Structures are given as C-alpha cells and as structure tokens.
Amino acid sequence: MDWGALHTILGGVNKHSTSIGKIWLTVLFIFRIMILVVAAERVWGDEQDDFVCNTLQPGCRNVCYDHFFPISHIRLWALQLIFVSTPALLVAMHVAYRRHEKKRQFRKGDQKCEYKDIEEIRRQRFRIEGSLWWTYTSSIFFRLIFEAVFMYAFYFMYDGFRMPRLMKCNAWPCPNTVDCFVSRPTEKTVFTIFMIAVSSICILLNVAELCYLLTKFFLRRSKKAGNSKQQPNHENKEETKQNEMNELISDSCQNTVIGFSS
Amino acid sequence: MSWGFLRDLLSGVNKYSTGIGRIWVAVVFMFRLLVYVAAAENIWKYEHDEFECNIKQPGCKNVCFDHFFPVSQIRLWALQLIIVSTPSLLVVFHVAYRENREKHNQKLYRNPGKIDGGLLCTYLISLILKAGFEIVFLVLFYKLYNGFKIPHLVKCDIRPCPNTVDCYISKPTEKMIFLYFLVATSSLCIILNLSELSYLIFKYSIKCYLKKYMKKQQ
C-alpha cells in the first residue's frame, strides 16, 4: 500500500475529468508525488541524524530539533498530497453510484435504458452535468481550500520558505545559547521552493478549471433559456395548423350532415 | 505480504457494503493506511537510536526506553489498523458461504450479496466488533501512555541507571501531532460505524413493520 494505490484510485477519476483536470492529475503525480518519493525523501532522510549542535550536553540536540521542526517538511507535504487528493474520491463515488443505478435499470430490463450490455455501462464516460457537476465543482473548491491552508501553514511554521544553515537554540537542557546546524540547507531550500511552485501551479489549474466549469454552466443555462423562448413559436404554428384542420373537418361534417338531411 | 493485502481485502468488502460502509473504507484507506505508510512510519523509524539519556552508564538507555515504551505507538497503530479491518472478513465469508450453497443446490437467494436475513446479522455484528475494537485500542493508547501527549523529557531511575536520569525523546511534537490525527480518524470511524448500525437497524425495523402492517391489512 503506497502512493501506487492512490494512483489507481485517482486514475479512475481521470476518465470523467475535464482536460484541465487531467493536466492537474498529471502534474500531481509527476511533479509532486514522484518528486516526493524519489528525491525529497532522500534529502530529508537523515535530517535528525545530521542535525548537529555545538554542545556535548545530551538531550540538547533532540530538544532543539523538536523546537525548530515541530512537523517535518516531508510529512507536511505527504499530508498535503493526501488531503488534496481526497476530494477526487467524492467524484469517484458519485460516478460509481450512477453506474450502479444504470446497472440496476439495465438488469430490471427497463426500456428507458439504452445500453446494449453491462460492459458498455462499465466503460461509459459520464458527462459533467447535473448533480455530477455540483460534486465535481465542490471537489475542486475543497482542493483549493486544502492547498491554500497547507501553504499558509507551511509559511507560518517555518517563517518563509528558506531553510537557514544555522539556528540558535537555548531550550532546556542546553546550558546556554547553542549553535545548531541543519544538514543540506541549500538542497532543502531548492526542493521547498520547487514544491511550493508546483503547488501554486496546481492552485492556478484548479482556479482555471473552476472558471471553465462555471462558464460552461452559465452558457448552458442561457442556451436552454434561448431554446425555451423559441419553442412557443413552434407550438403556435402547430396549433394554428391543427385549428385549420379541425375547422376543415367540422365544415365537411356539417356539409355531409346537411347534405344527408336534405 | 504487506499492506497491499489489507487493501485488497477492503476492496473486496466494499462490494457488499452500504454507502456509509464505503465512506468508512475510503477513510481507512486515505486517512489511516496511506498516512501511516507515507508519513507516520518514518517518524518512529529511529526512535530507539534517537532516544538519548544524560548518562554514560551502559544499559541505562535501553532499560529506560523499554520502561517508557513497552509497545511502540507505531506498532499499536499498525495492530489497530489490522484488527479493525478484520471483522469485515465475516461478511465476505458469509457471502462466500451463500454462493457455495447455491452452487450445490438450486438458486436459494435472489442475490447472495444483498444484505438481508442472516447476512444482515453478520453485517451488524461486524459493525459492532469494528466499533468495539476501535474503542479498545483508543483506551489502550490512553492508558499505556497516560494520554496522547508525548513529553520531550522523561525521568528514569531504573537499575542500572545510578540515580534519576533525564532521558530525551526524539521528535515529540511531530509524534503528538500524528497521534492526535490517529485519534481523530479513529473517532470518525467509530461515528461512521455507529451511524451505519443505527441506519440499518432503523431501515430494517421499518421494513419489518410495514410487512406486518400489509399482512394485517390482507
């Protein structure tokens, strides 16, 4: 069980996403999860072992490390990725529910159901409209919120995105103010900036997708309104035709009756 | 043999669950299993090496660590995940038994996977067991570690430590954050299990009542 399982779950959602959604998923997997697993975890792997303080006092290093890194960067990113991927599950569940309903209809032998077999239902791609539109839009909204919250938490906890080389610590049991040195600060800064940049790109993609969906929704609504305005004219034409036909029929009937009687 | 096995097991269970059951499976996957494997495991990886005592006496560190951490929190977490997922096996076994019966005899059930009759009882028992195990583990965590807080310093005076010695735990804040996360997700799972239990009991009591009412009418 690892990120591969998440890939399987989200891969299913990919089919029912918009194009921007597909790009977002690719960016997530290649530039965030893969970088995290393949590179970032190695960089932060020896973080406490190589965190060195200029003192022999036992316990000082542990306490200083805990003070400066309440939660490690790598763990924050892992949590961020998990939380940001979770809203896509809502969409997956909704699609699964719809498929289940269609399968049920098909099994009952409903004439309304237009599928030829169950395989077609399984392979079918649902359009993002109706209740699925609402689920999809809320999932994007939640994604945005989670990304923003984590980025802010990161900035707040570490006073920016730079990893300093030296930290001064005077927490007990350190006897005085002690110099502590972080391992690989430049490499960590580079990766931090990279991850933040990719998070920002993902936020932009999500905002773009949200705008696209809203635009599509309003365009569809105005189309429907336009269609419903046209339809009364059609109905009027048909009504007048029917009225003429009725008049002709009644006239001919009257004529026959009169003709009969006379 | 690894967590992949548990993942496959839970996917199998998903087929025979109600809607709330599926949400429970999703919560267990994403917020417990994935967080454990991707993040939490690494925090506790070197806990013994990084546990430091303010003394050079050989053996003192080992004895103190063993005294304060009889079972490591991360192992308890893993055990909890496994034991809480196991009652779902009861449902899988029952459905397999039904399908087996149908193979040897004629068609006995309209749908062997539908939750009714005996399978409903099995399902309800599995829900009660799941909630029960969650509560047992939370209580165990609380009792073993005196709450969910992790101190950064513990005082130890067990032989061979000559006097009371200060011992420092590594990454206590990070461990505490993840323990609180564990407690929150466990509580969420307990709530989901109890709601599913009430929902099923309510649904089937109404069904039963309606059936009796219809019979009386006839």
XYZ file of C-alpha atoms in Angstrom:
480
model
C 0.000 0.000 0.000
C 1.594 3.222 -1.044
C 1.210 6.037 -3.482
C 0.600 3.452 -6.218
C -2.765 2.630 -4.688
C -3.669 6.331 -4.764
C -2.659 6.382 -8.428
C -5.065 3.500 -9.150
C -7.927 5.223 -7.360
C -7.380 8.609 -8.988
C -6.699 7.085 -12.391
C -10.329 6.021 -12.453
C -11.437 9.610 -11.862
C -9.282 10.762 -14.781
C -11.778 9.437 -17.304
C -14.540 11.717 -16.068
C -12.444 14.854 -15.623
C -12.186 17.880 -17.827
C -8.951 18.427 -19.778
C -7.677 20.837 -17.145
C -8.469 18.193 -14.527
C -6.365 15.685 -16.435
C -3.461 18.120 -16.580
C -3.829 18.707 -12.828
C -3.704 14.984 -12.153
C -0.566 14.595 -14.294
C 1.142 17.494 -12.529
C 0.161 15.993 -9.161
C 1.609 12.594 -9.936
C 4.727 13.525 -11.827
C 5.842 16.748 -10.198
C 4.659 16.221 -6.669
C 4.209 12.614 -5.637
C 7.031 11.232 -7.754
C 9.453 14.001 -6.716
C 8.465 13.459 -3.094
C 9.104 9.724 -3.194
C 12.149 9.655 -5.441
C 14.048 12.731 -4.339
C 12.688 14.706 -1.431
C 12.504 11.749 0.957
C 16.230 11.099 0.433
C 17.136 14.722 1.068
C 15.227 14.777 4.352
C 16.110 11.178 5.216
C 18.978 11.961 7.555
C 17.550 15.169 8.930
C 17.791 14.402 12.622
C 20.948 12.321 12.450
C 22.837 15.117 10.750
C 21.313 17.927 12.776
C 24.373 18.860 14.828
C 24.533 21.166 17.834
C 27.681 22.719 19.201
C 27.415 21.096 22.616
C 28.034 17.740 24.238
C 25.029 18.090 26.561
C 22.861 15.011 25.991
C 19.324 15.823 25.061
C 20.056 19.321 23.807
C 20.053 18.236 20.161
C 16.723 16.401 20.491
C 15.068 19.329 22.167
C 16.410 21.891 19.699
C 15.422 19.781 16.708
C 11.925 19.379 18.091
C 11.698 23.111 18.738
C 12.668 24.151 15.205
C 10.867 21.362 13.315
C 7.514 20.656 15.026
C 6.489 18.756 11.920
C 8.963 17.851 9.210
C 8.592 19.340 5.700
C 8.346 15.924 4.173
C 5.468 14.893 6.414
C 3.608 18.123 5.779
C 3.900 17.544 2.029
C 2.704 13.946 2.358
C -0.334 15.115 4.361
C -0.967 17.924 1.860
C -0.926 15.475 -1.041
C -3.298 13.086 0.745
C -5.760 15.828 1.653
C -5.631 17.392 -1.793
C -6.313 14.031 -3.488
C -9.249 13.165 -1.253
C -11.933 15.373 -2.884
C -11.416 13.446 -6.134
C -12.803 10.451 -4.249
C -16.137 12.264 -3.996
C -16.312 12.320 -7.785
C -15.264 8.659 -7.987
C -18.020 7.715 -5.528
C -20.639 9.697 -7.428
C -19.664 8.080 -10.720
C -19.731 4.640 -9.092
C -23.209 5.388 -7.722
C -24.512 6.450 -11.134
C -23.026 3.347 -12.747
C -24.667 1.213 -10.093
C -28.062 2.829 -10.795
C -27.701 2.295 -14.554
C -26.717 -1.345 -13.982
C -29.781 -1.783 -11.804
C -32.000 -0.265 -14.504
C -30.401 -2.480 -17.116
C -30.906 -5.616 -15.025
C -34.576 -4.755 -14.461
C -34.931 -4.647 -18.223
C -36.063 -1.044 -18.257
C -36.911 0.085 -21.756
C -35.602 3.558 -20.989
C -32.100 2.099 -20.625
C -30.292 2.472 -23.919
C -27.236 0.290 -23.236
C -26.626 -2.976 -25.019
C -24.737 -4.727 -22.230
C -23.164 -4.263 -18.832
C -19.700 -3.816 -20.327
C -20.896 -0.687 -22.078
C -22.127 0.749 -18.790
C -18.774 -0.010 -17.181
C -16.887 1.689 -19.990
C -19.191 4.646 -20.331
C -17.887 8.108 -19.650
C -20.353 10.380 -17.870
C -20.687 13.994 -18.885
C -20.169 16.567 -16.197
C -23.681 17.893 -15.838
C -26.480 17.842 -13.341
C -25.619 16.572 -9.883
C -22.192 15.356 -11.060
C -21.377 18.974 -11.948
C -22.073 20.034 -8.365
C -19.968 17.190 -6.939
C -17.110 17.962 -9.305
C -17.202 21.699 -8.601
C -17.279 21.159 -4.815
C -14.334 18.786 -5.099
C -12.307 21.467 -6.921
C -13.348 24.031 -4.314
C -12.211 21.794 -1.441
C -8.949 21.069 -3.240
C -8.266 24.791 -3.473
C -9.001 25.295 0.195
C -6.728 22.453 1.282
C -3.863 23.661 -0.925
C -4.177 27.197 0.410
C -4.408 26.052 4.047
C -1.313 23.865 3.778
C 0.711 26.538 2.012
C -0.203 29.021 4.704
C 0.607 26.511 7.475
C 3.998 25.931 5.853
C 4.751 29.650 5.616
C 3.573 30.248 9.169
C 5.503 27.382 10.746
C 8.822 27.965 9.031
C 8.776 31.759 8.685
C 9.034 31.673 4.939
C 10.367 29.064 2.562
C 14.100 29.310 3.211
C 15.988 26.731 5.212
C 18.618 28.514 7.332
C 22.068 26.958 7.829
C 22.369 27.877 11.453
C 19.799 28.057 14.227
C 20.410 29.410 17.712
C 18.785 27.351 20.443
C 18.512 27.915 24.198
C 15.801 25.446 25.224
C 16.481 23.437 28.375
C 18.724 21.312 28.864
C 21.008 23.273 26.557
C 23.233 25.164 29.023
C 23.393 28.461 27.074
C 22.520 29.643 23.629
C 23.849 26.919 21.397
C 24.537 26.899 17.637
C 22.751 24.133 15.781
C 23.451 23.317 12.138
C 20.881 21.940 9.728
C 22.009 19.301 7.229
C 21.808 20.156 3.466
C 20.077 23.528 3.849
C 20.558 24.646 0.233
C 19.225 21.399 -1.250
C 16.263 21.571 1.119
C 15.577 25.186 0.146
C 15.666 24.246 -3.554
C 13.179 21.419 -3.069
C 10.955 23.541 -0.846
C 10.771 26.271 -3.473
C 10.119 23.662 -6.166
C 7.245 22.101 -4.213
C 5.758 25.497 -3.441
C 5.987 26.471 -7.124
C 4.224 23.284 -8.207
C 1.543 23.822 -5.511
C 0.952 27.309 -6.937
C 0.655 25.868 -10.451
C -1.887 23.357 -9.139
C -3.845 26.174 -7.468
C -3.887 28.093 -10.780
C -5.051 24.986 -12.641
C -7.838 24.468 -10.133
C -8.954 28.095 -10.410
C -8.912 27.832 -14.226
C -10.956 24.626 -14.078
C -13.460 26.228 -11.722
C -13.862 29.229 -14.056
C -14.238 26.903 -17.048
C -16.961 24.869 -15.330
C -18.848 27.979 -14.212
C -18.645 29.467 -17.710
C -19.925 26.206 -19.215
C -22.781 26.141 -16.694
C -23.915 29.677 -17.476
C -23.601 29.153 -21.220
C -25.726 26.010 -20.998
C -28.339 27.848 -18.962
C -28.554 30.699 -21.444
C -28.825 28.160 -24.291
C -31.697 26.434 -22.531
C -33.412 29.763 -21.898
C -32.915 30.604 -25.582
C -34.371 27.268 -26.674
C -37.411 27.590 -24.452
C -38.150 31.050 -25.945
C -38.085 29.607 -29.480
C -40.305 26.681 -28.645
C -43.580 28.671 -28.010
C -43.392 29.935 -31.688
C -43.153 26.373 -32.903
C -46.064 25.399 -30.712
C -48.132 28.305 -32.032
C -47.521 27.288 -35.644
C -48.536 23.730 -34.908
C -51.587 24.859 -33.005
C -52.792 27.032 -35.871
C -52.318 24.153 -38.314
C -54.322 21.867 -36.033
C -57.029 24.523 -35.730
C -57.276 24.796 -39.518
C -57.524 21.018 -39.842
C -60.267 20.922 -37.205
C -62.194 23.638 -38.989
C -61.959 21.803 -42.297
C -63.121 18.552 -40.689
C -66.043 20.248 -38.903
C -67.021 22.066 -42.123
C -67.004 18.858 -44.111
C -69.001 17.096 -41.397
C -71.600 19.849 -41.375
C -71.827 19.689 -45.133
C -72.398 15.942 -45.107
C -74.996 16.238 -42.356
C -76.811 18.988 -44.210
C -76.464 17.049 -47.422
C -77.830 13.931 -45.743
C -80.717 15.635 -44.181
C -81.727 17.284 -47.383
C 2.881 -9.830 2.368
C 2.316 -6.233 3.157
C -0.349 -3.583 3.399
C -1.376 -4.423 -0.168
C -3.121 -7.492 1.228
C -5.236 -5.348 3.541
C -6.030 -3.030 0.674
C -7.272 -5.951 -1.454
C -9.309 -7.280 1.454
C -11.017 -3.937 1.987
C -11.703 -3.555 -1.736
C -13.453 -6.918 -1.628
C -15.565 -5.802 1.304
C -16.559 -2.633 -0.499
C -18.791 -4.614 -2.836
C -21.129 -5.762 -0.063
C -21.219 -2.541 1.956
C -23.810 0.170 2.276
C -22.993 3.760 1.272
C -21.734 4.620 4.763
C -19.616 1.442 4.719
C -17.920 2.651 1.542
C -17.166 6.003 3.142
C -15.633 4.065 6.063
C -13.422 2.089 3.659
C -12.333 5.336 1.952
C -11.493 6.954 5.323
C -9.481 3.887 6.399
C -7.549 3.875 3.104
C -6.803 7.535 2.668
C -6.560 8.905 6.171
C -5.237 5.945 8.122
C -3.416 3.443 5.937
C -1.892 5.914 3.481
C -0.910 8.386 6.216
C 0.659 5.529 8.196
C 2.714 4.233 5.267
C 3.612 7.568 3.694
C 4.293 9.655 6.765
C 3.926 8.201 10.235
C 6.158 5.130 9.849
C 9.219 7.295 9.162
C 8.758 9.425 12.247
C 9.078 6.450 14.568
C 11.718 4.706 12.452
C 14.788 5.593 14.547
C 13.043 6.217 17.848
C 15.364 3.940 19.796
C 18.569 5.321 18.266
C 17.460 8.892 18.822
C 16.320 8.309 22.409
C 19.085 9.937 24.467
C 19.774 9.791 28.192
C 22.011 12.191 30.105
C 24.355 9.457 31.326
C 27.174 7.261 30.084
C 26.168 4.168 32.084
C 25.815 1.267 29.620
C 22.355 -0.319 29.564
C 20.611 2.636 31.169
C 19.232 3.934 27.871
C 17.908 0.518 26.871
C 16.210 -0.076 30.181
C 14.638 3.368 30.281
C 13.376 3.131 26.706
C 11.838 -0.236 27.408
C 10.195 1.093 30.548
C 8.569 4.079 28.870
C 7.668 2.386 25.565
C 6.555 -1.209 26.289
C 4.904 -1.290 22.866
C 5.812 1.455 20.444
C 2.959 3.746 19.403
C 3.541 2.981 15.738
C 3.183 -0.760 16.332
C -0.027 -0.208 18.246
C -1.262 1.880 15.311
C -0.464 -0.925 12.844
C -2.157 -3.520 15.070
C -5.193 -1.288 15.360
C -5.476 -0.959 11.587
C -5.264 -4.722 11.070
C -7.641 -5.720 13.862
C -10.217 -3.081 12.981
C -10.349 -4.235 9.351
C -10.739 -7.912 10.247
C -14.460 -8.036 11.208
C -15.266 -7.181 7.583
C -13.960 -10.661 6.751
C -17.029 -12.123 8.484
C -19.232 -10.545 5.814
C -17.002 -11.795 2.997
C -17.039 -15.322 4.434
C -20.800 -15.304 4.809
C -21.339 -14.215 1.197
C -18.862 -16.886 0.039
C -20.793 -19.465 2.090
C -24.066 -18.381 0.467
C -22.579 -18.598 -3.004
C -21.162 -22.007 -2.181
C -24.566 -23.246 -1.056
C -26.146 -22.003 -4.252
C -23.572 -23.869 -6.335
C -24.506 -27.208 -4.820
C -28.250 -26.673 -4.674
C -30.644 -24.677 -6.778
C -30.949 -20.902 -6.607
C -31.636 -20.135 -2.929
C -31.096 -16.383 -2.802
C -32.266 -13.628 -5.082
C -28.847 -12.052 -4.668
C -26.239 -13.648 -2.368
C -24.586 -10.262 -1.809
C -27.727 -8.427 -0.702
C -27.828 -7.529 2.977
C -30.856 -9.371 4.354
C -31.649 -12.166 6.738
C -28.572 -13.886 8.128
C -26.178 -11.612 6.244
C -27.761 -8.615 7.957
C -26.975 -10.139 11.371
C -23.395 -10.849 10.301
C -23.053 -7.288 8.996
C -24.411 -5.786 12.224
C -22.080 -7.963 14.312
C -19.117 -6.882 12.180
C -20.054 -3.212 12.723
C -20.318 -3.688 16.495
C -16.972 -5.502 16.566
C -15.283 -2.791 14.478
C -16.519 -0.011 16.774
C -15.622 -2.089 19.827
C -12.049 -2.727 18.687
C -11.535 0.961 17.865
C -12.654 1.947 21.356
C -10.484 -0.747 22.967
C -7.390 0.489 21.150
C -8.054 4.123 21.962
C -8.427 3.227 25.649
C -5.249 1.119 25.451
C -3.326 4.049 23.934
C -4.634 6.353 26.630
C -3.789 4.012 29.488
C -0.339 2.935 28.235
C 0.940 6.442 27.528
C -1.027 8.487 30.069
C -2.974 10.385 27.476
C -1.984 11.287 23.932
C 0.698 13.799 24.843
C 4.330 12.938 24.361
C 6.717 14.702 26.738
C 10.114 15.733 25.435
C 11.764 14.694 28.693
C 11.188 11.656 30.921
C 12.911 10.964 34.233
C 14.155 7.420 34.695
C 15.664 5.744 37.792
C 15.628 2.034 36.996
C 18.721 -0.102 37.575
C 21.414 0.124 36.171
C 20.849 3.899 35.996
C 22.677 5.143 39.140
C 20.253 7.959 40.023
C 17.322 9.710 38.449
C 18.422 10.375 34.917
C 16.984 12.726 32.282
C 16.063 10.984 29.042
C 15.016 12.861 25.926
C 12.519 11.568 23.394
C 13.074 12.471 19.731
C 10.514 14.464 17.720
C 7.852 14.600 20.453
C 5.817 17.378 18.828
C 5.609 15.636 15.456
C 4.672 12.351 17.126
C 1.988 14.103 19.138
C 0.505 15.735 16.027
C 0.222 12.366 14.307
C -1.213 10.708 17.424
C -3.939 13.341 17.548
C -4.550 12.683 13.866
C -4.882 8.968 14.698
C -7.368 9.708 17.472
C -9.411 11.994 15.202
C -9.633 9.418 12.388
C -10.447 6.603 14.855
C -13.248 8.685 16.343
C -14.542 9.453 12.854
C -14.540 5.734 12.046
C -16.394 4.961 15.299
C -19.035 7.564 14.413
C -19.380 6.119 10.896
C -19.779 2.586 12.245
C -22.391 3.625 14.793
C -24.355 5.657 12.227
C -24.311 2.720 9.816
C -25.538 0.470 12.631
C -28.423 2.808 13.506
C -29.281 3.317 9.840
C -29.504 -0.431 9.154
C -31.482 -1.165 12.318
C -33.876 1.672 11.521
C -34.276 0.643 7.869
C -34.996 -2.986 8.606
C -37.319 -2.297 11.526
C -39.395 -0.054 9.236
C -39.384 -2.798 6.558
C -40.460 -5.413 9.091
C -43.174 -3.165 10.476
C -44.523 -2.391 7.012
C -44.606 -6.096 6.103
C -46.573 -6.901 9.240
C -48.931 -3.996 8.529
C -49.520 -5.223 4.958
C -50.207 -8.748 6.225
C -52.718 -7.432 8.742
C -54.448 -5.455 6.011
C -54.774 -8.618 3.946
